[in-house]
Each structure stands twice: as structure tokens, then as C-alpha cells.
Coordinates of C-alpha atoms and ligand atoms in Angstrom, one line a residue:
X354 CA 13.9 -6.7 -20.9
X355 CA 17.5 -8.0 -19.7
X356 CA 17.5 -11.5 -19.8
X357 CA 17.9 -12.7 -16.5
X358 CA 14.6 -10.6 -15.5
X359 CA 12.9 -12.7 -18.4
X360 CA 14.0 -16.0 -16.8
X361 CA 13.3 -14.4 -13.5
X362 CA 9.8 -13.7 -14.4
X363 CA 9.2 -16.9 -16.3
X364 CA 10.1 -18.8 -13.1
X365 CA 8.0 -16.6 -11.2
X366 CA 5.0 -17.1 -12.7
X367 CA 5.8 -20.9 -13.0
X368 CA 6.3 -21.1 -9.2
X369 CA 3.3 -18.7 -7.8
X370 CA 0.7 -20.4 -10.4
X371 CA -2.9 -18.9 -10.1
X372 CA -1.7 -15.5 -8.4
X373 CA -2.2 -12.8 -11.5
X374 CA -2.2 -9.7 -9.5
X375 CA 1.2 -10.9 -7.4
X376 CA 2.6 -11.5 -11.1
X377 CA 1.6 -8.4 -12.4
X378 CA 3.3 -6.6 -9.5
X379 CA 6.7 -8.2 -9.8
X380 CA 6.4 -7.4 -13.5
X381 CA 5.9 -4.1 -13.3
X382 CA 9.2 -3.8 -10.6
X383 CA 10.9 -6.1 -12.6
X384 CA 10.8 -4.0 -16.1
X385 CA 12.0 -1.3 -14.3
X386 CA 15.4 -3.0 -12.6
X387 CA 17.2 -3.9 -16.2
X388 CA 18.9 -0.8 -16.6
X389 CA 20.2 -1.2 -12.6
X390 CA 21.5 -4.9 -13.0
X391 CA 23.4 -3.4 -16.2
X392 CA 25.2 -1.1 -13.8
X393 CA 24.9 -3.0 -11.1
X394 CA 26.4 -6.3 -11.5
X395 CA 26.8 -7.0 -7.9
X396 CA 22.7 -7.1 -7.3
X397 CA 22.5 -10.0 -10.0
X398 CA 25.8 -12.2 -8.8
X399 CA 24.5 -11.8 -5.3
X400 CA 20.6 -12.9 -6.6
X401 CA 18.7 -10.3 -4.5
X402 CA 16.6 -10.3 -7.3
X403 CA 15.6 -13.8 -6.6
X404 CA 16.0 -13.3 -3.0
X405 CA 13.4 -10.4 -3.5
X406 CA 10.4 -11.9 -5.2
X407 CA 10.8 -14.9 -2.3
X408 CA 8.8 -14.0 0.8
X409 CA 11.2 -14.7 4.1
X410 CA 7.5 -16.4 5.5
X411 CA 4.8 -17.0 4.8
X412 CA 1.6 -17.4 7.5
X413 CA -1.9 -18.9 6.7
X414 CA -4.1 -19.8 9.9
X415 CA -7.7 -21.0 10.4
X416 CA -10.2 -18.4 12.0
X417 CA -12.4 -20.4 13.5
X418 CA -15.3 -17.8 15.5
X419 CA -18.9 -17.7 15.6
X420 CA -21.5 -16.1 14.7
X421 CA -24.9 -14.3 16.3
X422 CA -26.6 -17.6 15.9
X423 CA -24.3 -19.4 17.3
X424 CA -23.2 -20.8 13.9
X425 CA -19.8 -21.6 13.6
X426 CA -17.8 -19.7 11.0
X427 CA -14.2 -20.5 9.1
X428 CA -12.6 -18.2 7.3
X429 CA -8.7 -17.8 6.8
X430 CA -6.3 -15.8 7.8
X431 CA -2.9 -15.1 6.1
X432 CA 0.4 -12.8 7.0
X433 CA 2.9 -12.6 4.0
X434 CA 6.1 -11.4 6.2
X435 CA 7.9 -10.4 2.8
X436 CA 11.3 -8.4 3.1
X437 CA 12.9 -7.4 6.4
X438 CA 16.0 -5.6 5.2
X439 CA 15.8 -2.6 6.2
X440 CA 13.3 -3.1 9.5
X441 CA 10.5 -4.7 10.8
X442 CA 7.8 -6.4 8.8
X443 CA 5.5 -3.4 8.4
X444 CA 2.2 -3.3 6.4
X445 CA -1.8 -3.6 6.8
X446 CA -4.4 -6.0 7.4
X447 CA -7.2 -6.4 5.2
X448 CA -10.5 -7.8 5.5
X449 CA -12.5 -8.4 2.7
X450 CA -14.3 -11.7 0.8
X451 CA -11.6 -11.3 -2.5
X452 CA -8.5 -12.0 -0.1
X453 CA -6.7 -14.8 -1.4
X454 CA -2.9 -15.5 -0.7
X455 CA -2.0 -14.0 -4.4
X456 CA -3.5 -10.8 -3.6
X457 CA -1.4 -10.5 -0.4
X458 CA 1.7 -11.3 -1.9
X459 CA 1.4 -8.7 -4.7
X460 CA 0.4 -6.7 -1.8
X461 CA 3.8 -7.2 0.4
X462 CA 5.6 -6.9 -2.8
X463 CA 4.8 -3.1 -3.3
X464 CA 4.9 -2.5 0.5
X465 CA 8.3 -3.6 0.4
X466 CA 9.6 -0.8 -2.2
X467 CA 6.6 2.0 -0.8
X468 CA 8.4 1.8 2.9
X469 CA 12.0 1.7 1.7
X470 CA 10.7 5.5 -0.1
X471 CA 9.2 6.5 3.1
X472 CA 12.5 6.6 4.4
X473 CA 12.2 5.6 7.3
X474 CA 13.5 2.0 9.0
X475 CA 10.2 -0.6 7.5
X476 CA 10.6 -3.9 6.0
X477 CA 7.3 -5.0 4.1
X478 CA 4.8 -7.6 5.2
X479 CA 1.0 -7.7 4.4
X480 CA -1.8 -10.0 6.1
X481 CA -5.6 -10.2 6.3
X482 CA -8.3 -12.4 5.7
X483 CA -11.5 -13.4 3.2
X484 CA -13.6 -12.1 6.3
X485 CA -16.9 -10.1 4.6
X486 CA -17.2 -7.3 7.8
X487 CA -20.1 -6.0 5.7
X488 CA -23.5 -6.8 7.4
X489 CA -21.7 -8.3 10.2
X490 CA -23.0 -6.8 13.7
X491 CA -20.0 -5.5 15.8
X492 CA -19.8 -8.3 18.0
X493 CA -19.5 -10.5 15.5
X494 CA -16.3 -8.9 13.9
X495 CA -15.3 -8.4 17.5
X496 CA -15.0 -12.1 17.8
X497 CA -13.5 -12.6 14.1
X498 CA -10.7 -10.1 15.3
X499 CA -10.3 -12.0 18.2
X500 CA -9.8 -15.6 16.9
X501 CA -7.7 -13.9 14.6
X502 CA -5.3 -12.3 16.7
X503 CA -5.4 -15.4 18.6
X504 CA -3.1 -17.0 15.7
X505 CA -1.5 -14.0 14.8
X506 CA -0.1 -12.7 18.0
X507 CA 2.7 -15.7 18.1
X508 CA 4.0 -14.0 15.2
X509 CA 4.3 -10.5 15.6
X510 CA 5.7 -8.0 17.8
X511 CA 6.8 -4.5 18.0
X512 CA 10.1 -5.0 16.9
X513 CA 9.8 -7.8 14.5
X514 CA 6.0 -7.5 12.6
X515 CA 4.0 -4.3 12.9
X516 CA 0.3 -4.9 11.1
X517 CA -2.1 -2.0 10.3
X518 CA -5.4 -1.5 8.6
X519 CA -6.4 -2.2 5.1
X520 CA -9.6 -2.0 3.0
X521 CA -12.0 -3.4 5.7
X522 CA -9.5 -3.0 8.6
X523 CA -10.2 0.7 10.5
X524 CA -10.2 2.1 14.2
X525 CA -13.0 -0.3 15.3
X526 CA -11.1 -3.7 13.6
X527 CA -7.4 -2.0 15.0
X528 CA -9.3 -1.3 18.4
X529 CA -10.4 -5.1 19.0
X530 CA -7.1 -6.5 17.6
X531 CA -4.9 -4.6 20.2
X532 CA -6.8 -5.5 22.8
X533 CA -6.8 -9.0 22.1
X534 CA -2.8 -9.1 21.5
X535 CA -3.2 -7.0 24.5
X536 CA -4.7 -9.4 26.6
X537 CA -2.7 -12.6 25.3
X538 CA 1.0 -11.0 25.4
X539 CA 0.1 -9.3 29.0
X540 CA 2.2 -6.5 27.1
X541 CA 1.0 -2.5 26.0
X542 CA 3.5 -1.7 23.0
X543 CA 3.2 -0.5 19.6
X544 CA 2.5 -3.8 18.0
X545 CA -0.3 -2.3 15.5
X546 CA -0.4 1.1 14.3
X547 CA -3.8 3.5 13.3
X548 CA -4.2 2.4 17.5
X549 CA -6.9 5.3 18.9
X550 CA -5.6 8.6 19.9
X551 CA -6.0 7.8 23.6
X552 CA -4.2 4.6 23.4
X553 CA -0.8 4.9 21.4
X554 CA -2.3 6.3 18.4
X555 CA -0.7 9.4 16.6
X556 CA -2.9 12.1 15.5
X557 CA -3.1 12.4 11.6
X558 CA -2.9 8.6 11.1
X559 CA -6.6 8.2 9.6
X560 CA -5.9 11.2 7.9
X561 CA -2.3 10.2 6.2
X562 CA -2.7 7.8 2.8
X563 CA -5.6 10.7 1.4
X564 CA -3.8 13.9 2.2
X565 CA -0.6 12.0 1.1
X566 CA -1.8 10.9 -2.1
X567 CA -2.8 14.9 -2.5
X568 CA 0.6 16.2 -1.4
X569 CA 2.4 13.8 -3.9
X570 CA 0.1 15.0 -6.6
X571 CA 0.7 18.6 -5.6
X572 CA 4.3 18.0 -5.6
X573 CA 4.0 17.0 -9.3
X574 CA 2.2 19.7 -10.4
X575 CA 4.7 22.1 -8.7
X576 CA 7.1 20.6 -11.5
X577 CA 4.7 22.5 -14.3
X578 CA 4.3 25.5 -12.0
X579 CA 0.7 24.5 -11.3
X580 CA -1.8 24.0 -8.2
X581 CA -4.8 22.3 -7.9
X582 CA -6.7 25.6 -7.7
X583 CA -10.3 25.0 -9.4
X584 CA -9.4 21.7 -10.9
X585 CA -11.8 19.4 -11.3
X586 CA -10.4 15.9 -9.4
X587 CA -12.4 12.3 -10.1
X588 CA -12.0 10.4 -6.8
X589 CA -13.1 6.8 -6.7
X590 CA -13.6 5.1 -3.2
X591 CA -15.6 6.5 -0.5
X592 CA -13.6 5.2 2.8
X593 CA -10.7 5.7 4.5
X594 CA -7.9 7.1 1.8
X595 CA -11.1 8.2 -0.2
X596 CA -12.5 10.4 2.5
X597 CA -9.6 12.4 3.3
X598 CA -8.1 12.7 -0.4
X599 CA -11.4 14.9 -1.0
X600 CA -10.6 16.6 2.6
X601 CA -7.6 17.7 1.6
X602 CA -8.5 18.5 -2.2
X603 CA -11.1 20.8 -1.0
X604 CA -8.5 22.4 1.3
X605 CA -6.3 23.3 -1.6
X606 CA -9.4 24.7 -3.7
X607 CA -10.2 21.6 -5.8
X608 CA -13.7 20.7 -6.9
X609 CA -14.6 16.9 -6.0
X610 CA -17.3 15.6 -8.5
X611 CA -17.2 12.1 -8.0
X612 CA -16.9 8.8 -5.5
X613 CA -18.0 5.3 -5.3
X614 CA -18.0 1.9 -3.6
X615 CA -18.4 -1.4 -4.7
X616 CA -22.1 -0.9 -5.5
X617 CA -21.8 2.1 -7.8
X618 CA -20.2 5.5 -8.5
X619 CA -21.9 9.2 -7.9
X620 CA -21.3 12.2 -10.5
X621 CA -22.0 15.5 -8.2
X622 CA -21.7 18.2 -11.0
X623 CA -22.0 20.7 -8.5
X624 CA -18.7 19.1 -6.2
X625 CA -18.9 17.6 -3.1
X626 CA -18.3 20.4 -0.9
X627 CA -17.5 20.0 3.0
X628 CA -21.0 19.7 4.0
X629 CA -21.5 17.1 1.9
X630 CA -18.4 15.3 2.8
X631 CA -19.5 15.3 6.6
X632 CA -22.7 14.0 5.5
X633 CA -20.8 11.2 3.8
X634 CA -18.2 10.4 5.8
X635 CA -20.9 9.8 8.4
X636 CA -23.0 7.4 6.1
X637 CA -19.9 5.4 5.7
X638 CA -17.7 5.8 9.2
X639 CA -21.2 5.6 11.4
X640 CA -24.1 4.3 9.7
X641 CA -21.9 2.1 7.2
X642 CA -24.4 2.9 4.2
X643 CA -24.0 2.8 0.5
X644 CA -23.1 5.6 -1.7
X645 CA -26.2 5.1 -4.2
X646 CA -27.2 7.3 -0.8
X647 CA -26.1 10.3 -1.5
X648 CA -27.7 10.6 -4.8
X649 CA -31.0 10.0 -3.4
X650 CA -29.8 12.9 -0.5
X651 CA -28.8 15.3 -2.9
X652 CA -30.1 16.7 -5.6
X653 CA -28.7 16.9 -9.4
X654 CA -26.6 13.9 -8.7
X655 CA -26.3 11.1 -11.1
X656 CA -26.0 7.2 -9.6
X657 CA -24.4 4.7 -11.9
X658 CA -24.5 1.0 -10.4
X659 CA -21.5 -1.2 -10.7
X660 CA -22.3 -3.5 -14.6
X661 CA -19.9 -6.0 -14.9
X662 CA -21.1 -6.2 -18.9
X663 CA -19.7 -2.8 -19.0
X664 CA -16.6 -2.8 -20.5
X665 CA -15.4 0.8 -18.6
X666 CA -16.4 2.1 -15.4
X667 CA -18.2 5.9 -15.7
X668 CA -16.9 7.3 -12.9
X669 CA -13.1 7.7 -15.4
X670 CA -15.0 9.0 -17.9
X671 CA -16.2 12.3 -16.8
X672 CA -14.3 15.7 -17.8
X673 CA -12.0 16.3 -15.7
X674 CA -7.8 17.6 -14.7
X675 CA -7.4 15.1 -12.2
X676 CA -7.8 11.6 -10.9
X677 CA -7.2 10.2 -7.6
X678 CA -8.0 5.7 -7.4
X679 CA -8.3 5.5 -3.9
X680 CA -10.3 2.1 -3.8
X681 CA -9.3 -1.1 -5.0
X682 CA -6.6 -2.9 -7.4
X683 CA -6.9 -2.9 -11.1
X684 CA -10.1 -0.6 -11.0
X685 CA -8.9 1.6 -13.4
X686 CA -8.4 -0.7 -16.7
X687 CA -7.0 0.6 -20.4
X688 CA -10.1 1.5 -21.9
X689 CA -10.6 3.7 -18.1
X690 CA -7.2 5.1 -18.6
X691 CA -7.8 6.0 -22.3
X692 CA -10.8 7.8 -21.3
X693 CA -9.0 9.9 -18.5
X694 CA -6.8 10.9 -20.9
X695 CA -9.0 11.6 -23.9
X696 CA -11.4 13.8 -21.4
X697 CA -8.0 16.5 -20.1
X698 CA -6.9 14.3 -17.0
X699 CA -3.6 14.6 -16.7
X700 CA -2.6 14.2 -13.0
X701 CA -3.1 10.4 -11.5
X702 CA -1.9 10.4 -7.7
X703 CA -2.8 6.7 -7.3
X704 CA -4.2 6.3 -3.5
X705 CA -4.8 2.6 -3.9
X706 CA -2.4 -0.1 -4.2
X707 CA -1.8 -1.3 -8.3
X708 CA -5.0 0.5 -9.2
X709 CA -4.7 0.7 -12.8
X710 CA -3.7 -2.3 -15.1
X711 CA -0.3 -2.4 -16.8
X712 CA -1.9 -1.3 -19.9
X713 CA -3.3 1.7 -18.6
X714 CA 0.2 2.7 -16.7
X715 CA 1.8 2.4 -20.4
X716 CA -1.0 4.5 -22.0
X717 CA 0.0 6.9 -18.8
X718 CA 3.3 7.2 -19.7
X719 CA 3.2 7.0 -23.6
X720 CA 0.7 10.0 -22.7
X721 CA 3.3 12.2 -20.8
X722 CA 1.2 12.6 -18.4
X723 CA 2.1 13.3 -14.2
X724 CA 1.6 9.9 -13.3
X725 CA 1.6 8.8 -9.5
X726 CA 2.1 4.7 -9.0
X727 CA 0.5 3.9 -5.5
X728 CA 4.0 3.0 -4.2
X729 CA 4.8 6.1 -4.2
X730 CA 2.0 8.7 -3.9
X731 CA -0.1 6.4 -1.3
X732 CA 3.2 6.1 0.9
X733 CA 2.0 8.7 3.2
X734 CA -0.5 6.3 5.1
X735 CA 2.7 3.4 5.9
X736 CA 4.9 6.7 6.7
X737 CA 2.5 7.8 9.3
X738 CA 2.5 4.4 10.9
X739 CA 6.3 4.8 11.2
X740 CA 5.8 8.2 13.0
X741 CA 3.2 6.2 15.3
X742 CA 6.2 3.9 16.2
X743 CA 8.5 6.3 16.6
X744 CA 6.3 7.7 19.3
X745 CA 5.2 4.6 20.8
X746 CA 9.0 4.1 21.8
X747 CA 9.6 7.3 22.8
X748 CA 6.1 7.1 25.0
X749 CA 5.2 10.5 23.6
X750 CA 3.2 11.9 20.9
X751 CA 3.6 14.9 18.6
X752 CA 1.0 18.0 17.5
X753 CA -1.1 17.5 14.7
X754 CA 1.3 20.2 12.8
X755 CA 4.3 18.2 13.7
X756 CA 3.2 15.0 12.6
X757 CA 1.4 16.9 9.3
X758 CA 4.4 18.7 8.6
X759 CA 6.6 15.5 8.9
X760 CA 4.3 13.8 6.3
X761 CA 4.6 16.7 3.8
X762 CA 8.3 16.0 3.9
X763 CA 8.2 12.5 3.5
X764 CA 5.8 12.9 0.7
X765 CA 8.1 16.1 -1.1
X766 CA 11.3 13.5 -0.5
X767 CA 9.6 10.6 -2.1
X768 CA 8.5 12.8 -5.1
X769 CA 12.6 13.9 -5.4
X770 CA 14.3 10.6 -5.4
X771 CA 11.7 9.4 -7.4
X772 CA 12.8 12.1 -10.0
X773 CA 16.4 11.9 -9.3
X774 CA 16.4 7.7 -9.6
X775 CA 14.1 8.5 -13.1
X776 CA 17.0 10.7 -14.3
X777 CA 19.9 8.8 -13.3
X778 CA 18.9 5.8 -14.8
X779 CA 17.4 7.3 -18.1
X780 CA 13.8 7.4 -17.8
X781 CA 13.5 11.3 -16.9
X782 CA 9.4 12.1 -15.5
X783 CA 9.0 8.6 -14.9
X784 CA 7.4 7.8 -11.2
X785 CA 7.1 4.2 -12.3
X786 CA 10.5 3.9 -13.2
X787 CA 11.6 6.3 -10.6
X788 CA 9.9 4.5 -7.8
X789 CA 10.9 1.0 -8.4
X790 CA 14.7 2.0 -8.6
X791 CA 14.9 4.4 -5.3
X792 CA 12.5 1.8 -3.6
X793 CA 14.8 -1.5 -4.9
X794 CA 18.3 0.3 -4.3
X795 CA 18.5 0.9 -0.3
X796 CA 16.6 -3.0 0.3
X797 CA 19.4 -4.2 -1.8
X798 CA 21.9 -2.7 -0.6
X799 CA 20.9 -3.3 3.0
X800 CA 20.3 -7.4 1.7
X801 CA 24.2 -6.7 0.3
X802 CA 25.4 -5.5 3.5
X803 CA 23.3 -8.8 5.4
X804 CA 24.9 -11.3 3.6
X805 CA 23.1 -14.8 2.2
X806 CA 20.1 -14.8 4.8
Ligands
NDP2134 P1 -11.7 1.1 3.0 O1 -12.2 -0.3 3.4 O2 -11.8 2.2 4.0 O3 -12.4 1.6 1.7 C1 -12.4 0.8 0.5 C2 -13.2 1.5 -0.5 O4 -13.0 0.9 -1.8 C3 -14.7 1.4 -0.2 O5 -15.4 2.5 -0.8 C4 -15.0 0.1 -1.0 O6 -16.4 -0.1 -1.3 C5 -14.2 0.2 -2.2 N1 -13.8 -1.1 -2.7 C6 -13.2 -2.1 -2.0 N2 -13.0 -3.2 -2.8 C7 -13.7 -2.9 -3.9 C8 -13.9 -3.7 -5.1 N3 -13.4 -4.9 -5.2 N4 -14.5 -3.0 -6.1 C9 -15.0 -1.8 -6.0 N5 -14.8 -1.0 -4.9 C10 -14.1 -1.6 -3.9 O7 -10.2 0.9 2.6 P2 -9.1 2.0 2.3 O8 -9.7 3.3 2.0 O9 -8.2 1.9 3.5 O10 -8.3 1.4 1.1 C11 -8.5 1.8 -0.2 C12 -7.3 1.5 -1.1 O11 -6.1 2.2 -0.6 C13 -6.8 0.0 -1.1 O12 -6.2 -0.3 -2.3 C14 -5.7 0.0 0.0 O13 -4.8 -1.1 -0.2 C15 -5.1 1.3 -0.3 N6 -4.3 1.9 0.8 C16 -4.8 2.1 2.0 C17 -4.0 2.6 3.0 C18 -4.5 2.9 4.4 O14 -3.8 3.5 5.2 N7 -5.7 2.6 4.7 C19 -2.6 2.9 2.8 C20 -2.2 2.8 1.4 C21 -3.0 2.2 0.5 P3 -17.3 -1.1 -0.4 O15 -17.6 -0.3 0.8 O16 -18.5 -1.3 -1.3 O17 -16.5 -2.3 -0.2
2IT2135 O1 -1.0 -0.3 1.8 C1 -0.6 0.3 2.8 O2 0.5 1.0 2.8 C2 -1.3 0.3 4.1 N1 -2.4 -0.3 4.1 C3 -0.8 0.9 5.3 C4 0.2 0.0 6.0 C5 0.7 0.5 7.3 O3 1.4 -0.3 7.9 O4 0.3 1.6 7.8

């Protein structure tokens, strides 16, 4: 590694002490940027580096609200408002008990480099809280979203932080924080995006992080003349990016044999065809059930509960051509990642954020395989919300084609420069590398062009 990124990352970890998954992040951006500073020297002597792994703000708020009982409850709220370079904060919300302020940060940190690929005008920002909306009735999350907005409100706006959901954030979370901000700002503007269609939203929103995640790994097998035409694909996750990965992968005649949540994973031999996919998507989007579900549903479908003394999860260990993580960070560890590979995976189109641990992205590459990092193949989702901005200021709203067919360019121009940035700078077939140096060159040159701020 050059040795200013060592120093770099030696003071990083130093300064953000107890944040693993934010250090793990910056690592993985930072062994990518050597090779740039080399040829680059006017990034280092202006520090954007430093500048870079710096937050511009940082936000964390007291939610006080109550509960059915009457109970009060206190949980936190946070917004990381990381890089605005090249636009507005831009970035979701999420909701779930394992929040903690290093999460977000490593969170911001890839939304930074994700939007600059989108290309489209978003600076990165992340919030959200330790909020468990799980067992919670809806007025009760009503009333988090409420307090929370509360806070958050004084600090965002359409034209300076634009939140969006998260794991735990959706249409019903979006729905009662707009009409909070609503409410308090006496303003209707396109402060949060994944809004309802009837109220600012833009159609293929919900839809946008799964189909993207499928079109970016279409796009890489297109480079070895392939389609995903009777593949088998191992999905993990079963909401929102989960949900319509396997939409889109049934679409382009892929067989689905496997999903999860925190409470297990399913092995569906047979595939999960649409049928069953409505029947899921309504246990999880209406009756908010768990998965373990729809093997008791269905027959000749195997259940395996989460076992923390298990050293790998089963759901990566079953044949298969392709993988999509589409649920959580560091889900896929290196023993997971050795058994994709050793059991003929050999497409990952990452549709969570920093799913797999550095040691499996190594084994990945060491393993020439088409490889996918979430900055880039889960970019469709953030790119969407930029086309629901877009509309918000013009006050009108595109087809479902045009907005589709916008996102399968954005998703087919990610996949180039991430190519071209791989080739240029030496690392030819690399996403990882790719990614990191398209996504760090236009903030940094934008930060150039800003001066010291
Ligand atoms: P949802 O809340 O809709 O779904 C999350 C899914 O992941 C659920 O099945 C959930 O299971 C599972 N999950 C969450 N946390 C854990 C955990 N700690 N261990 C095991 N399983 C877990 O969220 P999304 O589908 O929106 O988000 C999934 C991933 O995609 C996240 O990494 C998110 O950051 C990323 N992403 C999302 C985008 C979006 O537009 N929504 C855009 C880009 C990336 P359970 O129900 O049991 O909690
Ligand atoms: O991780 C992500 O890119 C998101 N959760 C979506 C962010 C957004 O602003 O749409």
C-alpha cells in the first residue's frame, strides 16, 4: 500500500476507535487509491484523502416517543451528512436495533463513491436509528417516525439533505416521515425520496436496488457472452432489494432457489417461481411474517434457522451459477465465499451494502470471478431516488418504461467506467478496483475545483 494511505488508515482507525465496519470500508477504498495518488499528485498535496474519510457533520438526536402503554421509549437517532461535492447529501434511513454511529459512517462512506457512479448530481449522507420496527404496532412506529423527524427536519431539505429508506425504512416509514416534515416545514417538496406514487413518488423506485443489482450482473455476464438463462441464482434477504432481485431474475429466465431473513434461510429445489413470490412478498410487505413460513407453505422446501455456532451460513453453500447478497453487511464471510466458489458460483452482483468480508472479496478476485461490490451493482436503488428528484422539480413524473429504461442506462454506464477506471489504472476485470477509482475521481475533482472547504 502507498505509504501515505498506511498512515492514513492507521490514523483512521486511531481516531474512529470501536467502528470496525466504517474501518473496513475506508480500507477497502483506500487499497484501491495508491495507484491514483502515484499519478495523481495533486489529490495527496491538496489532502482530499483526508478531507474524504472526515464527515462534513455529523447529527445524533434523542427520539424520545411512546409506546401503546403509554411507556416512554428512547432510542437514538443519527444522520452522518458525509461528502457534499458533487450535490446534496443523499442516502437512506435505516431502522434497525444494530444501528450504531460506526455502521452509519461506513454506510455514508460507500454512498459517497455509489452516487458519484450513478452519475447523476448526489453527495453521500446516511442516517437512521437503533429503532426495532419489528413487533411494533403501526401507530407506534408512526409516533417513532414522528419524534424523529421532529429532530431531523432542522437539518434537511430538498436542496441540501435528501434521506430515503433503508433496511427497516419502506413506504409505510417514508409515508409518516413526509408527512411529519410536511406538517412542521408547512412546505410539499421532494425532501425524501421512495415518497408514494400519488404523492411525489416515481414509479419503479421500490422496484430499483433489485432489478439494478440484476442488470449490473447481466451486464457482466454480457462481457463472457452469457445470460442468465436457466441459471441457478442464491438470493439471501427476503425484503425490499431481495424481493425484486428474484422479480427480475425470474423475468430474464433464472431459477431462484433460495432466501432468508434474520431467522433462517429457505432452499426451494424446485425455484421460487412467481406464484410463490406473490405469496412471499405478501407474508413480508402485508402480514410482516417470517420466512421459516414458506417452508411450512410449501412443500419439498428445506428451513435452516440462523446458528451463530455455525461457522458458515447454508444458504452460500448450495450449487449454484449465481449469487445475489441482498440483506445485510458482512453476511457473506470467507469460509461463505470459498463455498460459493467451490460449488460453480461465479457471478456476485452484491445488492447489499459491504456484504461480504474483505477476505471473501480477495478470495473473489484471486478466483477471477465477475464480481459485483454493492457500490456499484446496488447503485440502481440511490439512482432511482435521483430520477425521483429530478421529477419532483420538474412537478412531473415519467412512464414506468422511461424511468426503467433510464435505470438500465445508469446501471450499463456504471458497469463501463467501472471497466474503463479497472483498465486505466492496471487492475483489468476488477469492479472493486474499478469502482473505488471512477467513484473517488469526479468527488475529488469536484473537492479540487471547491477549494479548502
Ligand atoms: P429490508 O428491511 O426491506 O430487508 C432487509 C432484509 O435483510 C430482511 O430480510 C432482513 O431480515 C434481512 N436482515 C437485516 N438485517 C439482518 C441481519 N443482521 N442478519 C440477517 N438478516 C438481516 O431492507 P432492504 O432490502 O432495503 O436492504 C437490504 C440491503 O440492501 C441492506 O444492506 C441495504 O443497505 C441495502 N440497500 C438497500 C437499498 C434500498 O433502496 N432499499 C439500496 C441499496 C442498498 P429480518 O426481516 O429478519 O430483519
Ligand atoms: O444504500 C442505498 O443506496 C440506499 N439505501 C438508497 C439511498 C437512496 O437515497 O435512495
Amino acid at each position: 500500500m502507498h505509504q501515505s494511505i498506511t498512515a492514513l488508515m492507521d490514523d483512521v482507525v486511531a481516531k474512529n476507535p470501536a467502528e470496525p465496519e466504517f474501518h473496513q470500508a475506508v480500507l477497502e477504498v483506500l487499497d484501491s487509491l495508491g495507484v491514483v495518488l502515484e499519478r495523481h499528485p495533486e489529490y495527496a498535496s491538496a489532502r482530499i484523502l483526508e478531507r474524504m474519510v472526515e464527515p462534513e457533520r455529523v447529527l445524533m438526536f434523542r427520539v424520545p416517543w411512546s409506546d401503546d402503554d403509554g411507556r416512554p421509549q428512547i432510542n437514538r437517532g443519527f444522520r452522518i451528512e458525509m461528502n457534499s461535492a458533487i450535490g446534496p447529501y443523499k442516502g437512506g434511513l435505516r431502522f434497525h436495533p444494530s444501528v450504531n454511529l460506526g455502521i452509519l459512517k461506513f454506510l455514508a462512506f460507500e454512498q459517497v463513491f455509489k452516487n458519484s457512479l450513478t452519475t447523476l448530481p448526489l453527495g453521500g449522507g446516511k442516517g437512521g436509528s437503533d429503532f426495532d420496527p419489528k413487533g411494533r404496532s403501526d401507530n407506534e412506529v408512526m409516533r417513532f417516525c414522528q419524534s424523529f423527524m421532529t429532530e431531523l427536519q432542522r437539518h434537511i431539505g430538498p436542496n441540501s439533505d435528501v434521506p430515503a429508506g433503508d433496511i427497516g425504512v419502506g413506504g409505510r416509514e417514508i409515508g409518516f416521515l413526509f408527512g411529519q416534515y410536511k406538517r412542521i416545514a408547512n412546505e410539499f417538496t421532494g425532501v425524501l425520496t421512495g415518497k408514494g406514487l400519488g404523492w411525489g413518488g416515481s414509479l419503479i423506485r421500490t422496484e430499483a436496488t433489485g432489478y439494478g443489482a440484476v442488470y449490473f450482473g447481466k451486464e457482466m455476464l454480457a462481457t463472457r457472452g452469457e445470460t442468465f438463462e436457466g441459471k441457478t441464482c442464491l438470493v439471501s434477504g427476503s425484503g425490499n432489494v431481495a424481493q425484486y432481485a428474484v422479480e427480475k431474475l425470474l423475468e430474464f429466465g433464472g431459477k431462484v432457489v433460495t432466501m432468508s431473513d434474520s431467522g433462517g434461510s429457505i432452499h426451494d429445489p424446485s425455484g421460487i417461481d412467481a406464484e410463490k413470490l406473490a405469496w412471499m412478498m405478501d407474508l413480508k410487505n402485508v402480514r410482516r411474517g417470517r420466512i421459516s413460513e414458506y417452508a411450512e407453505h410449501f412443500p419439498g422446501v428445506t428451513y435452516y434457522p440462523s446458528d451463530a455456532a455455525v461457522d458458515h451460513n447454508p444458504l452460500w453453500a448450495h450449487e449454484a451459477q449465481c449469487a445475489f447478497p441482498s440483506a445485510t453487511q458482512n453476511e457473506v464471510n470467507a469460509k461463505d465465499a470459498a463455498n460459493l466458489v467451490k460449488n460453480g458460483v461465479y457471478v456476485v452482483s452484491e445488492g447489499a451494502n459491504m456484504p461480504t468480508v474483505a477476505a471473501g472479496v480477495e478470495l473473489f478476485n484471486a478466483a477471477g470471478i465477475l464480481y459485483g461490490p454493492g457500490k456499484a451493482a446496488n447503485a440502481g436503488g440511490v439512482a432511482v431516488s435521483g430520477l425521483e428528484m429530478a421529477q419532483n422539480s420538474m412537478r412531473y413524473s415519467w412512464s414506468r418504461e422511461e424511468v426503467d429504461e433510464k435505470l438500465q442506462r445508469v446501471m450499463a454506464d456504471i458497469h463501463t467506467s467501472c471497466l474503463d477506471a479497472a483498465e486505466r489504472f492496471g487492475a483489468p476485470g476488477n469492479y472493486v478496483t474499478g469502482a473505488n477509482i471512477a467513484g473517488f475521481l469526479k468527488v475529488a475533482d469536484a473537492m479540487l475545483d471547491q477549494g479548502l472547504v
